[in-house]
PDB file of C-alpha atoms in Angstrom:
ATOM      1  CA  UNK F   1      -2.665  -8.387 -11.871  1.00 43.00           C
ATOM      2  CA  UNK F   2      -5.942 -10.246 -11.992  1.00 41.00           C
ATOM      3  CA  UNK F   3      -6.459 -13.426 -10.035  1.00 44.00           C
ATOM      4  CA  UNK F   4      -6.934 -15.336 -13.306  1.00 44.00           C
ATOM      5  CA  UNK F   5      -3.474 -14.304 -14.423  1.00 49.00           C
ATOM      6  CA  UNK F   6      -1.787 -14.914 -11.102  1.00 48.00           C
ATOM      7  CA  UNK F   7      -3.384 -18.335 -10.620  1.00 54.00           C
ATOM      8  CA  UNK F   8      -1.064 -19.590 -13.363  1.00 79.00           C
ATOM      9  CA  UNK F   9       2.045 -18.081 -11.829  1.00 86.00           C
ATOM     10  CA  UNK F  10       4.449 -20.456 -10.145  1.00 89.00           C
ATOM     11  CA  UNK F  11       7.959 -19.910  -8.882  1.00 91.00           C
ATOM     12  CA  UNK F  12      11.156 -21.696  -7.897  1.00 91.00           C
ATOM     13  CA  UNK F  13      12.114 -19.394  -5.047  1.00 94.00           C
ATOM     14  CA  UNK F  14      12.340 -22.133  -2.445  1.00 92.00           C
ATOM     15  CA  UNK F  15      14.527 -24.270  -4.703  1.00 92.00           C
ATOM     16  CA  UNK F  16      16.732 -21.328  -5.597  1.00 93.00           C
ATOM     17  CA  UNK F  17      17.156 -20.410  -1.933  1.00 93.00           C
ATOM     18  CA  UNK F  18      18.473 -23.861  -1.138  1.00 92.00           C
ATOM     19  CA  UNK F  19      20.669 -23.813  -4.217  1.00 90.00           C
ATOM     20  CA  UNK F  20      22.196 -20.594  -2.937  1.00 90.00           C
ATOM     21  CA  UNK F  21      23.646 -21.894   0.292  1.00 88.00           C
ATOM     22  CA  UNK F  22      20.317 -22.574   1.979  1.00 89.00           C
ATOM     23  CA  UNK F  23      19.520 -18.914   2.090  1.00 90.00           C
ATOM     24  CA  UNK F  24      16.858 -18.151   4.689  1.00 92.00           C
ATOM     25  CA  UNK F  25      13.595 -16.410   3.915  1.00 92.00           C
ATOM     26  CA  UNK F  26      14.747 -13.610   6.201  1.00 90.00           C
ATOM     27  CA  UNK F  27      17.950 -13.098   4.231  1.00 91.00           C
ATOM     28  CA  UNK F  28      16.156 -13.148   0.896  1.00 93.00           C
ATOM     29  CA  UNK F  29      13.574 -10.709   2.247  1.00 92.00           C
ATOM     30  CA  UNK F  30      16.303  -8.361   3.385  1.00 90.00           C
ATOM     31  CA  UNK F  31      18.095  -8.487   0.049  1.00 91.00           C
ATOM     32  CA  UNK F  32      14.872  -8.079  -1.952  1.00 92.00           C
ATOM     33  CA  UNK F  33      13.603  -5.289   0.282  1.00 90.00           C
ATOM     34  CA  UNK F  34      10.406  -6.948   1.484  1.00 92.00           C
ATOM     35  CA  UNK F  35       9.154  -8.624   4.631  1.00 89.00           C
ATOM     36  CA  UNK F  36       9.733 -12.304   5.402  1.00 89.00           C
ATOM     37  CA  UNK F  37       5.962 -12.849   5.312  1.00 89.00           C
ATOM     38  CA  UNK F  38       5.904 -11.768   1.674  1.00 91.00           C
ATOM     39  CA  UNK F  39       8.610 -14.288   0.757  1.00 93.00           C
ATOM     40  CA  UNK F  40       6.583 -16.948   2.545  1.00 91.00           C
ATOM     41  CA  UNK F  41       3.428 -15.885   0.657  1.00 91.00           C
ATOM     42  CA  UNK F  42       5.345 -15.992  -2.636  1.00 92.00           C
ATOM     43  CA  UNK F  43       6.679 -19.479  -1.968  1.00 92.00           C
ATOM     44  CA  UNK F  44       3.209 -20.652  -0.997  1.00 89.00           C
ATOM     45  CA  UNK F  45       1.820 -19.317  -4.258  1.00 87.00           C
ATOM     46  CA  UNK F  46      -0.483 -16.970  -2.396  1.00 87.00           C
ATOM     47  CA  UNK F  47       0.960 -13.773  -3.748  1.00 89.00           C
ATOM     48  CA  UNK F  48       1.908 -12.616  -7.240  1.00 90.00           C
ATOM     49  CA  UNK F  49       4.735 -10.080  -7.014  1.00 92.00           C
ATOM     50  CA  UNK F  50       5.024  -6.828  -8.857  1.00 92.00           C
ATOM     51  CA  UNK F  51       7.470  -6.694 -11.752  1.00 93.00           C
ATOM     52  CA  UNK F  52      10.060  -4.673  -9.759  1.00 94.00           C
ATOM     53  CA  UNK F  53       9.970  -7.226  -6.940  1.00 94.00           C
ATOM     54  CA  UNK F  54      10.242 -10.117  -9.387  1.00 94.00           C
ATOM     55  CA  UNK F  55      13.276  -8.433 -10.924  1.00 95.00           C
ATOM     56  CA  UNK F  56      14.856  -7.814  -7.519  1.00 94.00           C
ATOM     57  CA  UNK F  57      14.386 -11.447  -6.512  1.00 95.00           C
ATOM     58  CA  UNK F  58      15.865 -12.641  -9.793  1.00 95.00           C
ATOM     59  CA  UNK F  59      18.801 -10.291  -9.247  1.00 94.00           C
ATOM     60  CA  UNK F  60      19.402 -11.749  -5.774  1.00 94.00           C
ATOM     61  CA  UNK F  61      19.733 -15.196  -7.364  1.00 93.00           C
ATOM     62  CA  UNK F  62      21.754 -13.769 -10.249  1.00 92.00           C
ATOM     63  CA  UNK F  63      19.364 -15.205 -12.800  1.00 93.00           C
ATOM     64  CA  UNK F  64      16.504 -14.183 -15.059  1.00 93.00           C
ATOM     65  CA  UNK F  65      12.915 -13.547 -14.026  1.00 93.00           C
ATOM     66  CA  UNK F  66      11.800 -16.414 -16.250  1.00 92.00           C
ATOM     67  CA  UNK F  67      14.044 -18.763 -14.318  1.00 91.00           C
ATOM     68  CA  UNK F  68      12.347 -17.756 -11.064  1.00 93.00           C
ATOM     69  CA  UNK F  69       8.749 -17.286 -12.163  1.00 93.00           C
ATOM     70  CA  UNK F  70       6.810 -19.338 -14.676  1.00 90.00           C
ATOM     71  CA  UNK F  71       3.434 -18.684 -16.220  1.00 85.00           C
ATOM     72  CA  UNK F  72       1.852 -22.116 -16.472  1.00 79.00           C
ATOM     73  CA  UNK F  73      -0.612 -22.914 -19.211  1.00 69.00           C
ATOM     74  CA  UNK F  74       0.738 -20.298 -21.578  1.00 60.00           C
ATOM     75  CA  UNK F  75       3.321 -20.554 -24.294  1.00 54.00           C
ATOM     76  CA  UNK F  76       6.148 -18.096 -23.788  1.00 53.00           C
ATOM     77  CA  UNK F  77       5.150 -16.124 -26.874  1.00 49.00           C
ATOM     78  CA  UNK F  78       1.548 -16.038 -25.780  1.00 49.00           C
ATOM     79  CA  UNK F  79       2.193 -14.761 -22.284  1.00 46.00           C
ATOM     80  CA  UNK F  80       1.363 -11.197 -23.188  1.00 45.00           C
ATOM     81  CA  UNK F  81      -2.147 -12.111 -24.307  1.00 43.00           C
ATOM     82  CA  UNK F  82      -3.823 -10.148 -27.044  1.00 42.00           C
ATOM     83  CA  UNK F  83      -2.490  -6.778 -25.893  1.00 42.00           C
ATOM     84  CA  UNK F  84       0.963  -7.260 -27.279  1.00 41.00           C
ATOM     85  CA  UNK F  85       0.431  -4.567 -29.859  1.00 39.00           C
ATOM     86  CA  UNK F  86       0.800  -6.909 -32.783  1.00 41.00           C
ATOM     87  CA  UNK F  87      -1.872  -7.050 -35.480  1.00 40.00           C
TER      88      UNK F  87
ATOM     89  CA  UNK O   1       2.143 -10.677  12.910  1.00 83.00           C
ATOM     90  CA  UNK O   2       2.577  -7.731  10.589  1.00 86.00           C
ATOM     91  CA  UNK O   3       2.148  -4.136  11.808  1.00 88.00           C
ATOM     92  CA  UNK O   4      -0.990  -3.924   9.673  1.00 90.00           C
ATOM     93  CA  UNK O   5      -2.531  -6.843  11.557  1.00 92.00           C
ATOM     94  CA  UNK O   6      -1.532  -5.350  14.911  1.00 92.00           C
ATOM     95  CA  UNK O   7      -3.092  -2.032  13.934  1.00 93.00           C
ATOM     96  CA  UNK O   8      -6.256  -3.804  12.773  1.00 94.00           C
ATOM     97  CA  UNK O   9      -6.584  -5.676  16.058  1.00 95.00           C
ATOM     98  CA  UNK O  10      -5.908  -2.462  17.968  1.00 94.00           C
ATOM     99  CA  UNK O  11      -8.639  -0.622  16.038  1.00 92.00           C
ATOM    100  CA  UNK O  12     -11.161  -3.386  16.657  1.00 94.00           C
ATOM    101  CA  UNK O  13     -10.299  -3.543  20.372  1.00 95.00           C
ATOM    102  CA  UNK O  14     -10.705   0.236  20.686  1.00 93.00           C
ATOM    103  CA  UNK O  15     -14.096   0.091  18.965  1.00 92.00           C
ATOM    104  CA  UNK O  16     -15.189  -2.893  21.049  1.00 93.00           C
ATOM    105  CA  UNK O  17     -14.172  -1.186  24.288  1.00 94.00           C
ATOM    106  CA  UNK O  18     -15.875   2.035  23.251  1.00 93.00           C
ATOM    107  CA  UNK O  19     -19.082   0.187  22.362  1.00 93.00           C
ATOM    108  CA  UNK O  20     -19.095  -1.535  25.756  1.00 95.00           C
ATOM    109  CA  UNK O  21     -18.558   1.845  27.439  1.00 94.00           C
ATOM    110  CA  UNK O  22     -21.432   3.319  25.432  1.00 93.00           C
ATOM    111  CA  UNK O  23     -23.764   0.498  26.386  1.00 93.00           C
ATOM    112  CA  UNK O  24     -22.800   1.038  30.031  1.00 93.00           C
ATOM    113  CA  UNK O  25     -23.040   4.827  29.796  1.00 92.00           C
ATOM    114  CA  UNK O  26     -26.654   4.914  28.604  1.00 91.00           C
ATOM    115  CA  UNK O  27     -28.237   3.277  31.679  1.00 91.00           C
ATOM    116  CA  UNK O  28     -25.735   5.023  33.963  1.00 91.00           C
ATOM    117  CA  UNK O  29     -26.635   8.482  32.614  1.00 90.00           C
ATOM    118  CA  UNK O  30     -30.327   7.638  32.638  1.00 90.00           C
ATOM    119  CA  UNK O  31     -30.104   6.600  36.276  1.00 91.00           C
ATOM    120  CA  UNK O  32     -27.888   9.539  37.285  1.00 89.00           C
ATOM    121  CA  UNK O  33     -30.020  12.259  35.672  1.00 87.00           C
ATOM    122  CA  UNK O  34     -33.334  10.442  36.033  1.00 86.00           C
ATOM    123  CA  UNK O  35     -34.038  10.623  32.299  1.00 87.00           C
ATOM    124  CA  UNK O  36     -35.387   7.997  29.911  1.00 88.00           C
ATOM    125  CA  UNK O  37     -32.793   5.923  28.053  1.00 87.00           C
ATOM    126  CA  UNK O  38     -33.917   7.372  24.725  1.00 84.00           C
ATOM    127  CA  UNK O  39     -33.062  10.877  25.953  1.00 85.00           C
ATOM    128  CA  UNK O  40     -29.525  10.072  27.081  1.00 86.00           C
ATOM    129  CA  UNK O  41     -28.730   7.733  24.174  1.00 87.00           C
ATOM    130  CA  UNK O  42     -27.570  10.562  21.904  1.00 85.00           C
ATOM    131  CA  UNK O  43     -25.428  12.485  24.437  1.00 85.00           C
ATOM    132  CA  UNK O  44     -23.862   9.166  25.452  1.00 88.00           C
ATOM    133  CA  UNK O  45     -22.421   8.821  21.957  1.00 85.00           C
ATOM    134  CA  UNK O  46     -19.763  11.231  23.230  1.00 86.00           C
ATOM    135  CA  UNK O  47     -17.856   8.184  24.490  1.00 89.00           C
ATOM    136  CA  UNK O  48     -17.161   7.346  20.859  1.00 87.00           C
ATOM    137  CA  UNK O  49     -14.683  10.220  21.014  1.00 86.00           C
ATOM    138  CA  UNK O  50     -12.406   7.551  22.498  1.00 88.00           C
ATOM    139  CA  UNK O  51     -12.164   6.216  18.957  1.00 86.00           C
ATOM    140  CA  UNK O  52      -9.624   9.005  18.539  1.00 86.00           C
ATOM    141  CA  UNK O  53      -7.247   6.431  20.061  1.00 88.00           C
ATOM    142  CA  UNK O  54      -7.205   4.937  16.564  1.00 87.00           C
ATOM    143  CA  UNK O  55      -4.626   7.600  15.777  1.00 86.00           C
ATOM    144  CA  UNK O  56      -2.185   5.702  17.996  1.00 87.00           C
ATOM    145  CA  UNK O  57      -2.064   2.810  15.527  1.00 84.00           C
ATOM    146  CA  UNK O  58       0.797   4.632  13.827  1.00 85.00           C
ATOM    147  CA  UNK O  59       2.952   3.387  16.726  1.00 86.00           C
ATOM    148  CA  UNK O  60       2.878  -0.037  15.102  1.00 84.00           C
ATOM    149  CA  UNK O  61       4.684   1.330  12.067  1.00 83.00           C
ATOM    150  CA  UNK O  62       7.901   2.420  13.728  1.00 82.00           C
ATOM    151  CA  UNK O  63      11.085   1.566  11.780  1.00 79.00           C
ATOM    152  CA  UNK O  64      12.697  -1.773  12.552  1.00 75.00           C
ATOM    153  CA  UNK O  65      16.201  -1.911  13.994  1.00 75.00           C
ATOM    154  CA  UNK O  66      17.304  -4.757  11.731  1.00 72.00           C
ATOM    155  CA  UNK O  67      16.773  -2.663   8.622  1.00 71.00           C
ATOM    156  CA  UNK O  68      13.984  -4.794   7.189  1.00 75.00           C
ATOM    157  CA  UNK O  69      11.028  -2.858   5.825  1.00 79.00           C
ATOM    158  CA  UNK O  70       8.027  -2.552   8.124  1.00 84.00           C
ATOM    159  CA  UNK O  71       5.580  -3.043   5.292  1.00 86.00           C
ATOM    160  CA  UNK O  72       6.015  -3.840   1.625  1.00 89.00           C
ATOM    161  CA  UNK O  73       4.010  -4.013  -1.583  1.00 91.00           C
ATOM    162  CA  UNK O  74       1.951  -6.986  -0.373  1.00 91.00           C
ATOM    163  CA  UNK O  75       0.899  -5.130   2.771  1.00 91.00           C
ATOM    164  CA  UNK O  76       0.044  -2.110   0.664  1.00 91.00           C
ATOM    165  CA  UNK O  77      -2.037  -4.284  -1.673  1.00 92.00           C
ATOM    166  CA  UNK O  78      -3.901  -5.733   1.309  1.00 93.00           C
ATOM    167  CA  UNK O  79      -4.436  -2.283   2.769  1.00 92.00           C
ATOM    168  CA  UNK O  80      -5.725  -0.994  -0.558  1.00 93.00           C
ATOM    169  CA  UNK O  81      -8.152  -3.885  -0.900  1.00 93.00           C
ATOM    170  CA  UNK O  82      -9.376  -3.368   2.664  1.00 94.00           C
ATOM    171  CA  UNK O  83      -9.755   0.360   2.092  1.00 95.00           C
ATOM    172  CA  UNK O  84     -11.811  -0.296  -1.042  1.00 95.00           C
ATOM    173  CA  UNK O  85     -14.070  -2.720   0.809  1.00 95.00           C
ATOM    174  CA  UNK O  86     -14.511  -0.294   3.698  1.00 95.00           C
ATOM    175  CA  UNK O  87     -15.277   2.672   1.465  1.00 96.00           C
ATOM    176  CA  UNK O  88     -17.643   0.550  -0.605  1.00 96.00           C
ATOM    177  CA  UNK O  89     -19.478  -0.586   2.510  1.00 96.00           C
ATOM    178  CA  UNK O  90     -19.780   2.944   3.807  1.00 95.00           C
ATOM    179  CA  UNK O  91     -20.971   4.196   0.434  1.00 96.00           C
ATOM    180  CA  UNK O  92     -23.738   1.580   0.243  1.00 96.00           C
ATOM    181  CA  UNK O  93     -24.872   2.390   3.795  1.00 95.00           C
ATOM    182  CA  UNK O  94     -24.649   6.117   3.101  1.00 94.00           C
ATOM    183  CA  UNK O  95     -26.807   5.864  -0.017  1.00 95.00           C
ATOM    184  CA  UNK O  96     -29.294   3.556   1.709  1.00 95.00           C
ATOM    185  CA  UNK O  97     -29.539   5.911   4.683  1.00 92.00           C
ATOM    186  CA  UNK O  98     -29.880   8.996   2.502  1.00 90.00           C
ATOM    187  CA  UNK O  99     -32.336   7.648  -0.031  1.00 93.00           C
ATOM    188  CA  UNK O 100     -34.091   5.404   2.482  1.00 92.00           C
ATOM    189  CA  UNK O 101     -34.796   8.162   4.986  1.00 90.00           C
ATOM    190  CA  UNK O 102     -36.053  10.382   2.183  1.00 89.00           C
ATOM    191  CA  UNK O 103     -38.320   7.626   0.833  1.00 91.00           C
ATOM    192  CA  UNK O 104     -39.769   6.857   4.261  1.00 91.00           C
ATOM    193  CA  UNK O 105     -40.432  10.513   5.047  1.00 89.00           C
ATOM    194  CA  UNK O 106     -41.765  11.325   1.599  1.00 88.00           C
ATOM    195  CA  UNK O 107     -43.910   8.292   0.855  1.00 90.00           C
ATOM    196  CA  UNK O 108     -44.628   6.587   4.184  1.00 89.00           C
ATOM    197  CA  UNK O 109     -44.962   9.595   6.479  1.00 89.00           C
ATOM    198  CA  UNK O 110     -46.051  11.996   3.685  1.00 88.00           C
ATOM    199  CA  UNK O 111     -43.706  14.722   4.920  1.00 87.00           C
ATOM    200  CA  UNK O 112     -42.971  17.297   2.258  1.00 83.00           C
ATOM    201  CA  UNK O 113     -40.466  19.392   4.181  1.00 85.00           C
ATOM    202  CA  UNK O 114     -38.436  18.481   7.216  1.00 84.00           C
ATOM    203  CA  UNK O 115     -35.471  20.025   8.960  1.00 87.00           C
ATOM    204  CA  UNK O 116     -32.467  18.167  10.233  1.00 85.00           C
ATOM    205  CA  UNK O 117     -30.240  19.252  13.120  1.00 87.00           C
ATOM    206  CA  UNK O 118     -26.850  20.613  12.147  1.00 89.00           C
ATOM    207  CA  UNK O 119     -25.296  17.924  14.365  1.00 83.00           C
ATOM    208  CA  UNK O 120     -26.205  15.504  11.589  1.00 86.00           C
ATOM    209  CA  UNK O 121     -23.134  16.504   9.596  1.00 88.00           C
ATOM    210  CA  UNK O 122     -20.447  15.691  12.171  1.00 85.00           C
ATOM    211  CA  UNK O 123     -22.574  12.646  12.910  1.00 85.00           C
ATOM    212  CA  UNK O 124     -22.048  11.494   9.331  1.00 89.00           C
ATOM    213  CA  UNK O 125     -18.293  11.857   9.780  1.00 88.00           C
ATOM    214  CA  UNK O 126     -18.445   9.851  13.006  1.00 85.00           C
ATOM    215  CA  UNK O 127     -20.594   7.210  11.328  1.00 87.00           C
ATOM    216  CA  UNK O 128     -18.142   7.030   8.437  1.00 91.00           C
ATOM    217  CA  UNK O 129     -15.256   6.426  10.827  1.00 88.00           C
ATOM    218  CA  UNK O 130     -17.211   3.845  12.782  1.00 88.00           C
ATOM    219  CA  UNK O 131     -17.971   1.954   9.576  1.00 92.00           C
ATOM    220  CA  UNK O 132     -14.725   2.405   7.642  1.00 93.00           C
ATOM    221  CA  UNK O 133     -12.129   1.619  10.317  1.00 91.00           C
ATOM    222  CA  UNK O 134     -13.682  -1.637  11.576  1.00 93.00           C
ATOM    223  CA  UNK O 135     -14.558  -2.936   8.104  1.00 95.00           C
ATOM    224  CA  UNK O 136     -11.039  -2.146   6.942  1.00 94.00           C
ATOM    225  CA  UNK O 137      -9.624  -3.918   9.988  1.00 94.00           C
ATOM    226  CA  UNK O 138     -11.802  -6.989   9.513  1.00 95.00           C
ATOM    227  CA  UNK O 139     -10.870  -7.271   5.830  1.00 95.00           C
ATOM    228  CA  UNK O 140      -7.169  -6.870   6.661  1.00 93.00           C
ATOM    229  CA  UNK O 141      -7.352  -9.656   9.247  1.00 93.00           C
ATOM    230  CA  UNK O 142      -9.383 -11.851   6.896  1.00 92.00           C
ATOM    231  CA  UNK O 143      -6.955 -11.461   3.998  1.00 90.00           C
ATOM    232  CA  UNK O 144      -3.929 -12.172   6.193  1.00 88.00           C
ATOM    233  CA  UNK O 145      -5.686 -15.214   7.641  1.00 84.00           C
ATOM    234  CA  UNK O 146      -6.643 -16.701   4.297  1.00 82.00           C
ATOM    235  CA  UNK O 147      -3.347 -15.624   2.765  1.00 70.00           C
ATOM    236  CA  UNK O 148      -4.853 -15.010  -0.658  1.00 67.00           C
ATOM    237  CA  UNK O 149      -3.365 -11.708  -1.750  1.00 65.00           C
ATOM    238  CA  UNK O 150      -2.830 -12.292  -5.421  1.00 61.00           C
TER     239      UNK O 150
END
């Protein structure tokens, strides 16, 4: 992922953690299979996760990826850019 | 501190210690064998064999008891970026050294044919290690410090 793409990526991980019984970063890291530092970097907006990690995090919160991660500045249908295969 | 950071610090400390030993070895050898510093400077590079201690950095990547992963995709991304920077740096220096030495000998010293000692080849490997490992370590520490890994 390029930095231009990821600069628009935000997430609600911190909010979702507190909504799920004040889950700690450590617990989320363990359940998502990453280190606590990566969860911290995600919450700080300093790291854009891979698709598998985004899916795992969404699965931990029993929600969709779109509910966890948002691509600001882009309409939902435009998120794929010009490489969506459509004419 | 992540294992990658610990390994980076370890690598830099090993290189720093080895460099200090080298700088101490040159005058010591010159004084011991009553030779000029320029003569003992090359044999003294043998102390850089201590850089083999870099192999011990794998000790920082032992499995954790609590089941959490030691490194993850972010660490791997940082390591990949650092590796790219280190290889790029070495490649630039390698090309400059190769083409530069040829240009100086060919056009400044007007030497048509020269011979190089066979020790040059392991020397290139040593030089590569001495450039790649520290640059990689510095980039790793820089990226973790700034936190920008996206």
